[in-house]
PDB file of C-alpha atoms in Angstrom:
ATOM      1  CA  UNK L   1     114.910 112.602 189.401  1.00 70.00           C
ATOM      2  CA  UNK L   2     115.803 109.289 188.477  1.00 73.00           C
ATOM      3  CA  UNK L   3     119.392 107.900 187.562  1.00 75.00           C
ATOM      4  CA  UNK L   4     120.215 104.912 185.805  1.00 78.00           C
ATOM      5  CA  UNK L   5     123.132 102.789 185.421  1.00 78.00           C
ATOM      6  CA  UNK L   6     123.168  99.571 183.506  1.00 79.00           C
ATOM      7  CA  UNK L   7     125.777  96.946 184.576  1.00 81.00           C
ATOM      8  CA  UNK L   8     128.180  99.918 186.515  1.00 81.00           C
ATOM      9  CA  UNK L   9     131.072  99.485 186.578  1.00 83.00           C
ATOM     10  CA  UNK L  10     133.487 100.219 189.754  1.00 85.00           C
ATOM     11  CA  UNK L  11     134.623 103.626 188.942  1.00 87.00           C
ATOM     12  CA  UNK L  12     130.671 104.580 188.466  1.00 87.00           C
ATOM     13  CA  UNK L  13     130.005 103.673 191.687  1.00 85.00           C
ATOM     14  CA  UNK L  14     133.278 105.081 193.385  1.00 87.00           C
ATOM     15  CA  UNK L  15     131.998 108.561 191.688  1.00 86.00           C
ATOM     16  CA  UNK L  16     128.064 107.942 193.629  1.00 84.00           C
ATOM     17  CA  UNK L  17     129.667 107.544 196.630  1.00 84.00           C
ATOM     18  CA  UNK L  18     131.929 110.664 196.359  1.00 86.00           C
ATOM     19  CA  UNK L  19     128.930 112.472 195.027  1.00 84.00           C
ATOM     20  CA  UNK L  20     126.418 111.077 197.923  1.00 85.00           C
ATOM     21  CA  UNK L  21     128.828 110.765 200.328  1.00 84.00           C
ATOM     22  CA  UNK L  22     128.142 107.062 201.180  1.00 84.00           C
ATOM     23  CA  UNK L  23     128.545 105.019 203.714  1.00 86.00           C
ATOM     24  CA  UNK L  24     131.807 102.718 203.004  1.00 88.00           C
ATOM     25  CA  UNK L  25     129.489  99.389 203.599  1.00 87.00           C
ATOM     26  CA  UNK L  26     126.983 100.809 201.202  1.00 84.00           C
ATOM     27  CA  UNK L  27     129.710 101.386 198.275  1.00 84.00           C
ATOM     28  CA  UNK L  28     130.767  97.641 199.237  1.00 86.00           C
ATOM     29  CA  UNK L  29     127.306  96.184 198.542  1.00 84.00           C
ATOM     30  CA  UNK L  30     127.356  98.313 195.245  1.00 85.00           C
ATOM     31  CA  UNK L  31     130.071  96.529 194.338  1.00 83.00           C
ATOM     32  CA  UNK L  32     129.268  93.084 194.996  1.00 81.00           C
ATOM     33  CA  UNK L  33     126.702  91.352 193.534  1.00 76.00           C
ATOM     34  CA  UNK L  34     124.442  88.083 194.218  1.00 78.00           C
ATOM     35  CA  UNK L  35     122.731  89.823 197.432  1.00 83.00           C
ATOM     36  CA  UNK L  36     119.637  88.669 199.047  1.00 86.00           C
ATOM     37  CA  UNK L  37     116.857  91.536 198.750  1.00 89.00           C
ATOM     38  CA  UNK L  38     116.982  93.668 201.833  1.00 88.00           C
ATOM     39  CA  UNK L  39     116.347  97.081 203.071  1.00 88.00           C
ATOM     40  CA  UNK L  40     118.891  99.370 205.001  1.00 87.00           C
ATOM     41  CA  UNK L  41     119.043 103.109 205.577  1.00 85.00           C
ATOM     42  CA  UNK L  42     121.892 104.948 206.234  1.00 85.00           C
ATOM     43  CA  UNK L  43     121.206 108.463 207.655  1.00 82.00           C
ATOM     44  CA  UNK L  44     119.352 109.657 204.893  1.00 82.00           C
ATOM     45  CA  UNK L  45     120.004 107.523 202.035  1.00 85.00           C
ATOM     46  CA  UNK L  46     117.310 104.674 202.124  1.00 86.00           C
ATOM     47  CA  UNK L  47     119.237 101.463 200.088  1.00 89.00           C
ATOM     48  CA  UNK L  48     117.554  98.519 198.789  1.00 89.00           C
ATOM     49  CA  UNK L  49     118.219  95.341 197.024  1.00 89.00           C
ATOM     50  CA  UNK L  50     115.238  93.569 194.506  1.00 89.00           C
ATOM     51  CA  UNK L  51     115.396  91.095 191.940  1.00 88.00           C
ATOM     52  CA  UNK L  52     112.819  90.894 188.709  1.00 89.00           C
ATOM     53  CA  UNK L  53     112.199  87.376 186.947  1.00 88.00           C
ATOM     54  CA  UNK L  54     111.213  86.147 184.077  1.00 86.00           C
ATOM     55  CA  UNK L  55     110.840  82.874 182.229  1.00 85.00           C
ATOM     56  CA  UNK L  56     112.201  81.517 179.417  1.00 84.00           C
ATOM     57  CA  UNK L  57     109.868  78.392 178.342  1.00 81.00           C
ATOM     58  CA  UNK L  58     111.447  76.943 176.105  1.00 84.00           C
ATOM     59  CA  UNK L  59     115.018  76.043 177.808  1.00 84.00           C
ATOM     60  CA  UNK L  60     112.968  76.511 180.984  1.00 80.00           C
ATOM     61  CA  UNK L  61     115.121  78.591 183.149  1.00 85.00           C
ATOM     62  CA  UNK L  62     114.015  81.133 185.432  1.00 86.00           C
ATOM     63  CA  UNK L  63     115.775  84.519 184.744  1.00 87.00           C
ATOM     64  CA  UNK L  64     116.719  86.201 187.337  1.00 87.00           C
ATOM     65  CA  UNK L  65     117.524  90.142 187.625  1.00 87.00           C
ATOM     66  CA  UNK L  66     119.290  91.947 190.701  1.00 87.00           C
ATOM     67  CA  UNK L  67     118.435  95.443 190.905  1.00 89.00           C
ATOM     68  CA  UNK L  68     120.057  97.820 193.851  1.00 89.00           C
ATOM     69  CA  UNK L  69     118.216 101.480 194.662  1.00 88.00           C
ATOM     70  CA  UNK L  70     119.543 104.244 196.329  1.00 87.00           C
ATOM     71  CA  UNK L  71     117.201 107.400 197.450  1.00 86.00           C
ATOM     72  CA  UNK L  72     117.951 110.514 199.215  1.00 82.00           C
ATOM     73  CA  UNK L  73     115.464 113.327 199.027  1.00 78.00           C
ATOM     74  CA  UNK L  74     113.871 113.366 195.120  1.00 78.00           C
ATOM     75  CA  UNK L  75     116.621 111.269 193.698  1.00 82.00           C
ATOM     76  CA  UNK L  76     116.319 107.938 192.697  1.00 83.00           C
ATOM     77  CA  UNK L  77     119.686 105.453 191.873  1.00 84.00           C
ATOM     78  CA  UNK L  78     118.717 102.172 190.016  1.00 86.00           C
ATOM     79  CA  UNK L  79     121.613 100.066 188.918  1.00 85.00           C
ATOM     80  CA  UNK L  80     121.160  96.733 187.033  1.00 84.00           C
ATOM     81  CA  UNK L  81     123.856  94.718 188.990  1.00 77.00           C
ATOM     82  CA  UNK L  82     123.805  91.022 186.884  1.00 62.00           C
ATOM     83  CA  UNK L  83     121.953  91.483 183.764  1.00 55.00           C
ATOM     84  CA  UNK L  84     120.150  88.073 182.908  1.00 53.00           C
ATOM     85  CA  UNK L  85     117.408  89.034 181.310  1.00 51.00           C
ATOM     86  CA  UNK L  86     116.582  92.320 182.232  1.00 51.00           C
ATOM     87  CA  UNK L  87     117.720  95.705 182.145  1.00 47.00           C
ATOM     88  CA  UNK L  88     117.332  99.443 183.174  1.00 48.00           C
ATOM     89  CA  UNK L  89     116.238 100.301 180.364  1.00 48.00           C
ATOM     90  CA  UNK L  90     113.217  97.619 181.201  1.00 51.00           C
ATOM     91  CA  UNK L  91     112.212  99.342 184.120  1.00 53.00           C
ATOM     92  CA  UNK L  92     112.485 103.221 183.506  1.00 50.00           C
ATOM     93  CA  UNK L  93     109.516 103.517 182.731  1.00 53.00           C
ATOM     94  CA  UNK L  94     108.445 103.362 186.556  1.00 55.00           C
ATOM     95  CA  UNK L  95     109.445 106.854 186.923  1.00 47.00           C
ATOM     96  CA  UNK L  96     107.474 108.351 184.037  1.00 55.00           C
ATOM     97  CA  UNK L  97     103.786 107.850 185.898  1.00 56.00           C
ATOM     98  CA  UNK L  98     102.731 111.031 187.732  1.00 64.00           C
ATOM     99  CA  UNK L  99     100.581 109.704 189.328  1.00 63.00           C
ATOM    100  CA  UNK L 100     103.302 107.618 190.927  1.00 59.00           C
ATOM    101  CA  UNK L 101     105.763 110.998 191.106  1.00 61.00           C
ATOM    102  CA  UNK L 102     102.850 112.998 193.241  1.00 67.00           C
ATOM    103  CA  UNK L 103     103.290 110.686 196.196  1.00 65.00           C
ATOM    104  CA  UNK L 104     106.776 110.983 196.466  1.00 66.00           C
ATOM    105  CA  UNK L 105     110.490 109.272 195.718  1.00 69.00           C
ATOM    106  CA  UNK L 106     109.794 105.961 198.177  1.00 74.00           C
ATOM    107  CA  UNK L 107     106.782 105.786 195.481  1.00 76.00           C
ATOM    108  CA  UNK L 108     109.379 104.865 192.771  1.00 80.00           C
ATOM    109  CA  UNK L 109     110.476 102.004 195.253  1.00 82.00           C
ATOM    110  CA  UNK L 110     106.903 100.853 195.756  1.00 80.00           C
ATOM    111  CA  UNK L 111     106.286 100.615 191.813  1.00 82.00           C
ATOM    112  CA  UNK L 112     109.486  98.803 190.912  1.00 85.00           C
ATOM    113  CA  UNK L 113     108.844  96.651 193.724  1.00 87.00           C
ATOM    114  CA  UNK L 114     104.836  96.139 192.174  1.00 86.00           C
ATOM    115  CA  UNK L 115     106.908  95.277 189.160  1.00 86.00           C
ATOM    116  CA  UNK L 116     108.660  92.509 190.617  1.00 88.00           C
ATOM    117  CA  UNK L 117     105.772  90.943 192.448  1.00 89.00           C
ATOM    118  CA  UNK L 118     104.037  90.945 189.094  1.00 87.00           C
ATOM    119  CA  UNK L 119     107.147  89.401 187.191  1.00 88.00           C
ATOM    120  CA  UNK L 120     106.964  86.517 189.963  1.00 90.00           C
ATOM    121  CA  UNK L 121     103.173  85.994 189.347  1.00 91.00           C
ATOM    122  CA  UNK L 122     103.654  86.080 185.165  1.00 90.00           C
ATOM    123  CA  UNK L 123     107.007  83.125 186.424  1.00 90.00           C
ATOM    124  CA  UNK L 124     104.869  80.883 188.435  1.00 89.00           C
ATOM    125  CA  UNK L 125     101.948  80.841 186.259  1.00 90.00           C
ATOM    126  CA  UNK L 126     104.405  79.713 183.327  1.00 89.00           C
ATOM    127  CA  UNK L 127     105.601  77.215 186.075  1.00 88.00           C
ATOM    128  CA  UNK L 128     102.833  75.487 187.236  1.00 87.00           C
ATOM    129  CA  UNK L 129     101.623  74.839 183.002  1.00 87.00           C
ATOM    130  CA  UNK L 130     104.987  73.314 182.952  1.00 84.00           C
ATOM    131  CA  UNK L 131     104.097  71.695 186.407  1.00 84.00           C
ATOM    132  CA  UNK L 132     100.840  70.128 184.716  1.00 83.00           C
ATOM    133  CA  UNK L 133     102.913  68.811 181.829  1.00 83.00           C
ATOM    134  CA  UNK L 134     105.166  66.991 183.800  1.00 82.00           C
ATOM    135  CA  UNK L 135     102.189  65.304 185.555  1.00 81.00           C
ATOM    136  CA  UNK L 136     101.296  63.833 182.119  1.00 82.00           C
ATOM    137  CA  UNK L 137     104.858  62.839 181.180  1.00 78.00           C
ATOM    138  CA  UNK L 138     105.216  60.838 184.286  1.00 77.00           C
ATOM    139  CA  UNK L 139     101.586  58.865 184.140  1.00 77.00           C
ATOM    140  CA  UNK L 140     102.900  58.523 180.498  1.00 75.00           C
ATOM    141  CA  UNK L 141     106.335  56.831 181.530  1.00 73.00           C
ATOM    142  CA  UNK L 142     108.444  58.825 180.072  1.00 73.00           C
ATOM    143  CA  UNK L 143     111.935  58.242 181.127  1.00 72.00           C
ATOM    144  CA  UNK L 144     113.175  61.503 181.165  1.00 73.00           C
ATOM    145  CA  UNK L 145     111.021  63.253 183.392  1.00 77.00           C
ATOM    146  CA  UNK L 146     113.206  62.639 186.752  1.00 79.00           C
ATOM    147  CA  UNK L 147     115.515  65.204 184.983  1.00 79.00           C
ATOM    148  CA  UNK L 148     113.068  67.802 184.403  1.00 81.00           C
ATOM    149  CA  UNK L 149     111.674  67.477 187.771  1.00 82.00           C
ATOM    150  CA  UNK L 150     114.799  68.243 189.381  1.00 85.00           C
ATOM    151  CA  UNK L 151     115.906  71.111 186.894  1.00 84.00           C
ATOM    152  CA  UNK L 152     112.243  72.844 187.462  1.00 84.00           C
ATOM    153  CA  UNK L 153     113.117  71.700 191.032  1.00 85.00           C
ATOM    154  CA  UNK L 154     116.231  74.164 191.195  1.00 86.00           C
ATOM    155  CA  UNK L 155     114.869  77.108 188.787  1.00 87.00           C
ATOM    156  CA  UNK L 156     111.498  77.313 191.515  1.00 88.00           C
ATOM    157  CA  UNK L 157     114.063  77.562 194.251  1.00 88.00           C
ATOM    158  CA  UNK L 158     116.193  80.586 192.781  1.00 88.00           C
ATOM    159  CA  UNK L 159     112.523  82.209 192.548  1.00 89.00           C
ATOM    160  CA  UNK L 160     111.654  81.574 196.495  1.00 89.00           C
ATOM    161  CA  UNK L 161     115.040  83.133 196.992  1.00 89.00           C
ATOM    162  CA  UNK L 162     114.341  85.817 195.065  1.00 88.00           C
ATOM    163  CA  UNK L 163     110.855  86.377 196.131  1.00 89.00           C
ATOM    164  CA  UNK L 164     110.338  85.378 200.189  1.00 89.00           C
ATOM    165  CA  UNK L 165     113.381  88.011 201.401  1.00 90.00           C
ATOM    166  CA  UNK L 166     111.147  90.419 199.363  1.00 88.00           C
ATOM    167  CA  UNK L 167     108.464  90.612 201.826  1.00 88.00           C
ATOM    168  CA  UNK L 168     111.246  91.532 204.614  1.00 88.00           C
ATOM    169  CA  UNK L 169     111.178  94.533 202.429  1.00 86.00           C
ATOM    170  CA  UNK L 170     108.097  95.816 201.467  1.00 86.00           C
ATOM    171  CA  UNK L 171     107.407  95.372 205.732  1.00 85.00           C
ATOM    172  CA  UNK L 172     110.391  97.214 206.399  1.00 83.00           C
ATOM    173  CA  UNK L 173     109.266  99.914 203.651  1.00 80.00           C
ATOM    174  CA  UNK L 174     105.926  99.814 205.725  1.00 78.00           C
ATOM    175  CA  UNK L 175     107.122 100.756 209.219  1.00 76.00           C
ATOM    176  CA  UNK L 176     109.513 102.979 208.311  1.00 65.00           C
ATOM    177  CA  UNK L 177     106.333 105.171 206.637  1.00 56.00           C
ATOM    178  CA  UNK L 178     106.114 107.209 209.770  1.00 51.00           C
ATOM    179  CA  UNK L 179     109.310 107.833 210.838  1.00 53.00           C
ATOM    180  CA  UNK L 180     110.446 108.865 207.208  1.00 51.00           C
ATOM    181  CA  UNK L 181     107.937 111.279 206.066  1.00 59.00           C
ATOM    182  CA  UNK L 182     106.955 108.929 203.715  1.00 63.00           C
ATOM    183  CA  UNK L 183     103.294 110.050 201.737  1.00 63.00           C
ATOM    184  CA  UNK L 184     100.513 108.348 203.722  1.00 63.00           C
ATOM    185  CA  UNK L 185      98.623 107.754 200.582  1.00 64.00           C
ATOM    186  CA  UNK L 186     101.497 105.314 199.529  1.00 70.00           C
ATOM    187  CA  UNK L 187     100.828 102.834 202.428  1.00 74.00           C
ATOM    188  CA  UNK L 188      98.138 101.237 200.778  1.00 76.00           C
ATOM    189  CA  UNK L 189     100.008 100.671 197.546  1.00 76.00           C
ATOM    190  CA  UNK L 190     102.935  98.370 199.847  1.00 79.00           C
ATOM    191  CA  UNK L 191      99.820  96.695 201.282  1.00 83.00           C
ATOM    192  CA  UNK L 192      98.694  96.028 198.009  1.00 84.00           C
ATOM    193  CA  UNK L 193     102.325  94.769 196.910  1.00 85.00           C
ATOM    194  CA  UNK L 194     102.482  92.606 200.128  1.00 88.00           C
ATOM    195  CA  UNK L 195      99.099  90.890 200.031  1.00 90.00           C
ATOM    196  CA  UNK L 196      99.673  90.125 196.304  1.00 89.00           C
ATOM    197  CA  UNK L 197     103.628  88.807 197.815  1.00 90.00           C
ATOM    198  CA  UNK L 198     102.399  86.511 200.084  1.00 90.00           C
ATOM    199  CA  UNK L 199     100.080  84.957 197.089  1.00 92.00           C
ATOM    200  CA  UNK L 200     103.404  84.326 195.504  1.00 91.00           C
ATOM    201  CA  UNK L 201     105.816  82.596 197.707  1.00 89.00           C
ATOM    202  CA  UNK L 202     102.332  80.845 198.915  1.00 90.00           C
ATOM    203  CA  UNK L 203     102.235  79.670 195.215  1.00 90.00           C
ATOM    204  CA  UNK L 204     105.833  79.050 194.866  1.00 89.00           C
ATOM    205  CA  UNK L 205     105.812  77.046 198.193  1.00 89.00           C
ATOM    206  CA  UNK L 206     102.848  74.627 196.948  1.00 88.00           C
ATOM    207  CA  UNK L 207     104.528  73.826 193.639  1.00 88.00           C
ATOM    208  CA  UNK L 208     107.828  73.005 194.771  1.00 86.00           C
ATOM    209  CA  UNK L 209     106.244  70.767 196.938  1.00 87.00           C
ATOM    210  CA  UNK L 210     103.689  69.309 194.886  1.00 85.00           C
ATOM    211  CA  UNK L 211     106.993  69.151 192.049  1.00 83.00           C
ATOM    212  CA  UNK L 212     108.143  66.900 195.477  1.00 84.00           C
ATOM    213  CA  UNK L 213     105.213  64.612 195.771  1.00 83.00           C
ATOM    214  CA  UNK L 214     105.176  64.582 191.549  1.00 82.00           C
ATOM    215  CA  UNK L 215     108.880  62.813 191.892  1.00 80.00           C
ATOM    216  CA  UNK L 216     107.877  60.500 194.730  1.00 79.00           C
ATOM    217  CA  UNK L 217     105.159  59.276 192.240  1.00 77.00           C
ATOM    218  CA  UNK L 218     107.375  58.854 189.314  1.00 71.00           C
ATOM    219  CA  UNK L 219     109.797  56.858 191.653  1.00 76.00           C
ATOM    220  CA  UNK L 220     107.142  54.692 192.822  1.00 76.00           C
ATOM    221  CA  UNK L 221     105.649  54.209 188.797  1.00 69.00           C
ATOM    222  CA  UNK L 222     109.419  53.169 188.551  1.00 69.00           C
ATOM    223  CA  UNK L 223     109.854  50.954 190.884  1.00 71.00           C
ATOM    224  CA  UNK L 224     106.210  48.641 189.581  1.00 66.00           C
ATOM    225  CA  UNK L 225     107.783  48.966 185.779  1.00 70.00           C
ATOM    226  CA  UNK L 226     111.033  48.101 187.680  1.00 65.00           C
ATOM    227  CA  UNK L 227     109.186  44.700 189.406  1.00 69.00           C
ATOM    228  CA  UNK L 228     106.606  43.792 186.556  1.00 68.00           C
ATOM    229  CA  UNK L 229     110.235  43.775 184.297  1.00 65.00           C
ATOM    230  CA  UNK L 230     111.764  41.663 187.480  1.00 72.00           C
ATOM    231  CA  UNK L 231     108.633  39.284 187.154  1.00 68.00           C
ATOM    232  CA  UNK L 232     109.021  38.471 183.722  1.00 72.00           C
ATOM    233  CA  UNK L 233     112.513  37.952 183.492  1.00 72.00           C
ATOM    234  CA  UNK L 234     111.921  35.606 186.227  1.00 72.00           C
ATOM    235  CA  UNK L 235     108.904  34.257 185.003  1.00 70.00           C
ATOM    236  CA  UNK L 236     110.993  32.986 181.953  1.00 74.00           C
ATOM    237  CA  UNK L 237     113.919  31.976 183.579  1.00 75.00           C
ATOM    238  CA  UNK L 238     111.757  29.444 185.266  1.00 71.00           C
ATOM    239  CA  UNK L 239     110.563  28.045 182.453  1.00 70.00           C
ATOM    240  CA  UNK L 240     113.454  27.598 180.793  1.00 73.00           C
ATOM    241  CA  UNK L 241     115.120  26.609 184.153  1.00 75.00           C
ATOM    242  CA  UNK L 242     112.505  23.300 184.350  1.00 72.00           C
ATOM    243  CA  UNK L 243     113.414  21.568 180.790  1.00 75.00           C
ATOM    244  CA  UNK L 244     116.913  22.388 181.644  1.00 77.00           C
ATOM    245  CA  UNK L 245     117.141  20.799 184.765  1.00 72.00           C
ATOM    246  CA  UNK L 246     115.581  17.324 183.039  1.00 70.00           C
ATOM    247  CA  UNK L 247     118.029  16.950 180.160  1.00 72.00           C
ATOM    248  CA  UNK L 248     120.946  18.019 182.634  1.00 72.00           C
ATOM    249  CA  UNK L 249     119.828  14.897 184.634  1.00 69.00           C
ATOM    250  CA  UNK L 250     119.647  12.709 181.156  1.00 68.00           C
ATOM    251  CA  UNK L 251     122.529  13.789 180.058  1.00 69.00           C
ATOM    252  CA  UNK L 252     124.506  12.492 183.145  1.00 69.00           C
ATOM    253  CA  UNK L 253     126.776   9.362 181.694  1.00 66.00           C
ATOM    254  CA  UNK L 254     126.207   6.980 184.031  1.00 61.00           C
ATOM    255  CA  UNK L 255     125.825   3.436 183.767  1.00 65.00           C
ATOM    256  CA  UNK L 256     123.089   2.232 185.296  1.00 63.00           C
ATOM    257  CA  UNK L 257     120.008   5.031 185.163  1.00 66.00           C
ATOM    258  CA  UNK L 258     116.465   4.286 185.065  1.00 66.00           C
ATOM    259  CA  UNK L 259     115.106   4.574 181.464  1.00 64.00           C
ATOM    260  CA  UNK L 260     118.890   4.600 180.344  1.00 64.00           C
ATOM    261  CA  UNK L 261     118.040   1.906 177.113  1.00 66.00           C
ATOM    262  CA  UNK L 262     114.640   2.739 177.275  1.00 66.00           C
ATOM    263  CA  UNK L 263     113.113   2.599 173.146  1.00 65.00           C
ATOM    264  CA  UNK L 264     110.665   5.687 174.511  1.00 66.00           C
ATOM    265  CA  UNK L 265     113.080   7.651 176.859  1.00 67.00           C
ATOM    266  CA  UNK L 266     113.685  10.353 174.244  1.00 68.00           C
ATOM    267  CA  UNK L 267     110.861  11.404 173.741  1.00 73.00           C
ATOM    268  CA  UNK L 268     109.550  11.258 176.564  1.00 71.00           C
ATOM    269  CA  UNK L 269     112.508  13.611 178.336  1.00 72.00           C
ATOM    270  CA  UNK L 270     111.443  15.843 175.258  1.00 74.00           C
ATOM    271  CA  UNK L 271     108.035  16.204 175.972  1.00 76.00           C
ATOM    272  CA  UNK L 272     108.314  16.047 179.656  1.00 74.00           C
ATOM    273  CA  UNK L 273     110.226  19.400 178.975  1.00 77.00           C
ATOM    274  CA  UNK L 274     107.631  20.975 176.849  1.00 78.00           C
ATOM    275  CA  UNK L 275     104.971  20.382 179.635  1.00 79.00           C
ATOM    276  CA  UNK L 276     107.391  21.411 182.328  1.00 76.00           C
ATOM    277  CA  UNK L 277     108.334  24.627 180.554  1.00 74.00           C
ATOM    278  CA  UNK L 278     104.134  25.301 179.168  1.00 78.00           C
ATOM    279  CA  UNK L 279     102.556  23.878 182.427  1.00 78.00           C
ATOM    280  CA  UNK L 280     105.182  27.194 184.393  1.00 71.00           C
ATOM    281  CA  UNK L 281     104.086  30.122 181.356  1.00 74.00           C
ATOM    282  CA  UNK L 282     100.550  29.106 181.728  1.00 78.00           C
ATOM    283  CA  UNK L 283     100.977  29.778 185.434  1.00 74.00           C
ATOM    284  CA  UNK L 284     102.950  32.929 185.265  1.00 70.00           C
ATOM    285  CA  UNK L 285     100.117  33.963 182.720  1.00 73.00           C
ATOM    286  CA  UNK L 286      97.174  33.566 185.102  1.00 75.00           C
ATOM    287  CA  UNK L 287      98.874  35.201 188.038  1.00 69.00           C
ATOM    288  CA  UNK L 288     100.219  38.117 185.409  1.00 68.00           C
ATOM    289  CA  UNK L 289     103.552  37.859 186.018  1.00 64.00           C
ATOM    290  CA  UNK L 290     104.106  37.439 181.966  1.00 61.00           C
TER     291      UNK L 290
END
């Protein structure tokens, strides 16, 4: 039997632990939400904490779903604790396949479990095409890629947290097989779910850190727009510095100055200027600093 509850709300759970007799510390957890996926048994209720994920591409934020299960005997509790995305009524299903029933409740816990893994694999797939898009938006210069980085940055992290605690649990699952009766057929199905885990937060692991080397690459793109911009400002400044600097010395009133009543002294301060300031461009030109 499987029961579901979408979103309880306090007096539900009050009435599953009068009805199951819980522990006080499991009614607390029920209660509380934002938990790290774990696994904790309590005489004979077996208690665990998942989370699904999806993505939503277009705003590009990872959706994530915490899910708590309780099982005693050939019942089944799965509450939807913060809905963002998915549901009970998304997962129900799980309990529907006999040929997951035959092997037992835990089996229940090993397919919602498969579920998630495979939730996390559809996630980073989405995330690395969005990884290989941002590649091209920084070669491309785009200013606003920093931004993205760091948002895709912060929605990979809420997956690892969602994802690495989840092998604590599916290795917990597996060594308590023995001492909980659990149907020996059903070890190889958490195997399954574990190798196919550690793919995941392997994957999730390379991308934030390639998303790391991605935004020490756009910093250092930055930085050579940053000096090639620094270059030709100064580049210019130069050459406007040099016929500057000869008709602030002409234009001193003195007295006595060479060239002072000199018929050709205009011009030539004029044109003295225009070589000063073409002689400096055609040298910032060769050496490509304009």
């Amino acid at each position: 039997m499987v029961l579901e509850y979408d979103m309880p709300t306090a007096e539900q759970v009050a009435h599953l632990g009068q009805a199951w007799d819980l522990h006080p510390l499991v009614v607390e957890d029920l209660l509380k939400a934002g938990q790290r996926p774990k696994l904790e048994r309590y005489g004979d209720v077996l208690f665990v904490v998942a989370r699904l994920a999806s993505y939503d591409d277009p705003t590009e934020d990872v959706q994530v779903t915490e899910f708590h299960l309780l099982l005693r005997a050939n019942i089944v509790v799965i509450l939807c604790q913060a809905r963002d995305g998915e549901s009970v009524g998304d997962v129900h299903r799980l309990a529907r396949d006999p040929a997951v029933l035959r092997l037992g409740a835990e089996s229940i816990v090993h397919s919602f479990l498969n579920t998630a893994v495979g939730g996390y694999v559809q996630v980073v797939a989405d995330l690395e095409a969005d990884r290989e898009t941002i590649e091209r938006q920084v070669f491309d210069g785009d200013d606003a890629v920093a931004e993205r980085i760091y948002r895709l940055t912060r929605e990979i992290i809420d997956l690892q947290h969602a994802a690495v605690p989840l092998k604590d649990v599916v290795e917990a699952l597996q060594a308590g097989s023995g001492r909980h009766e659990i149907h020996p057929g059903l070890h190889a199905y958490l195997q399954d779910v574990l190798d196919n885990l550690t793919r995941v937060t392997g994957a999730i692991a390379e991308l934030r850190e390639a998303l790391t080397q991605i935004l020490n690459v756009n910093a250092t793109l930055v930085n050579q727009r940053q000096n090639e911009n620094m270059k030709k400002i100064s580049g210019w400044a130069a050459v406007l510095f040099a016929p500057t600097l000869v008709g602030a010395i002409y234009g001193m009133n003195f007295d006595h100055m060479p060239e002072l009543h000199w018929a050709f002294g205009y011009p030539m301060a004029l044109g003295l200027m225009v070589a000063l300031g073409v002689s400096l461009w055609m040298l910032f030109r060769r050496n490509r600093w304009m």
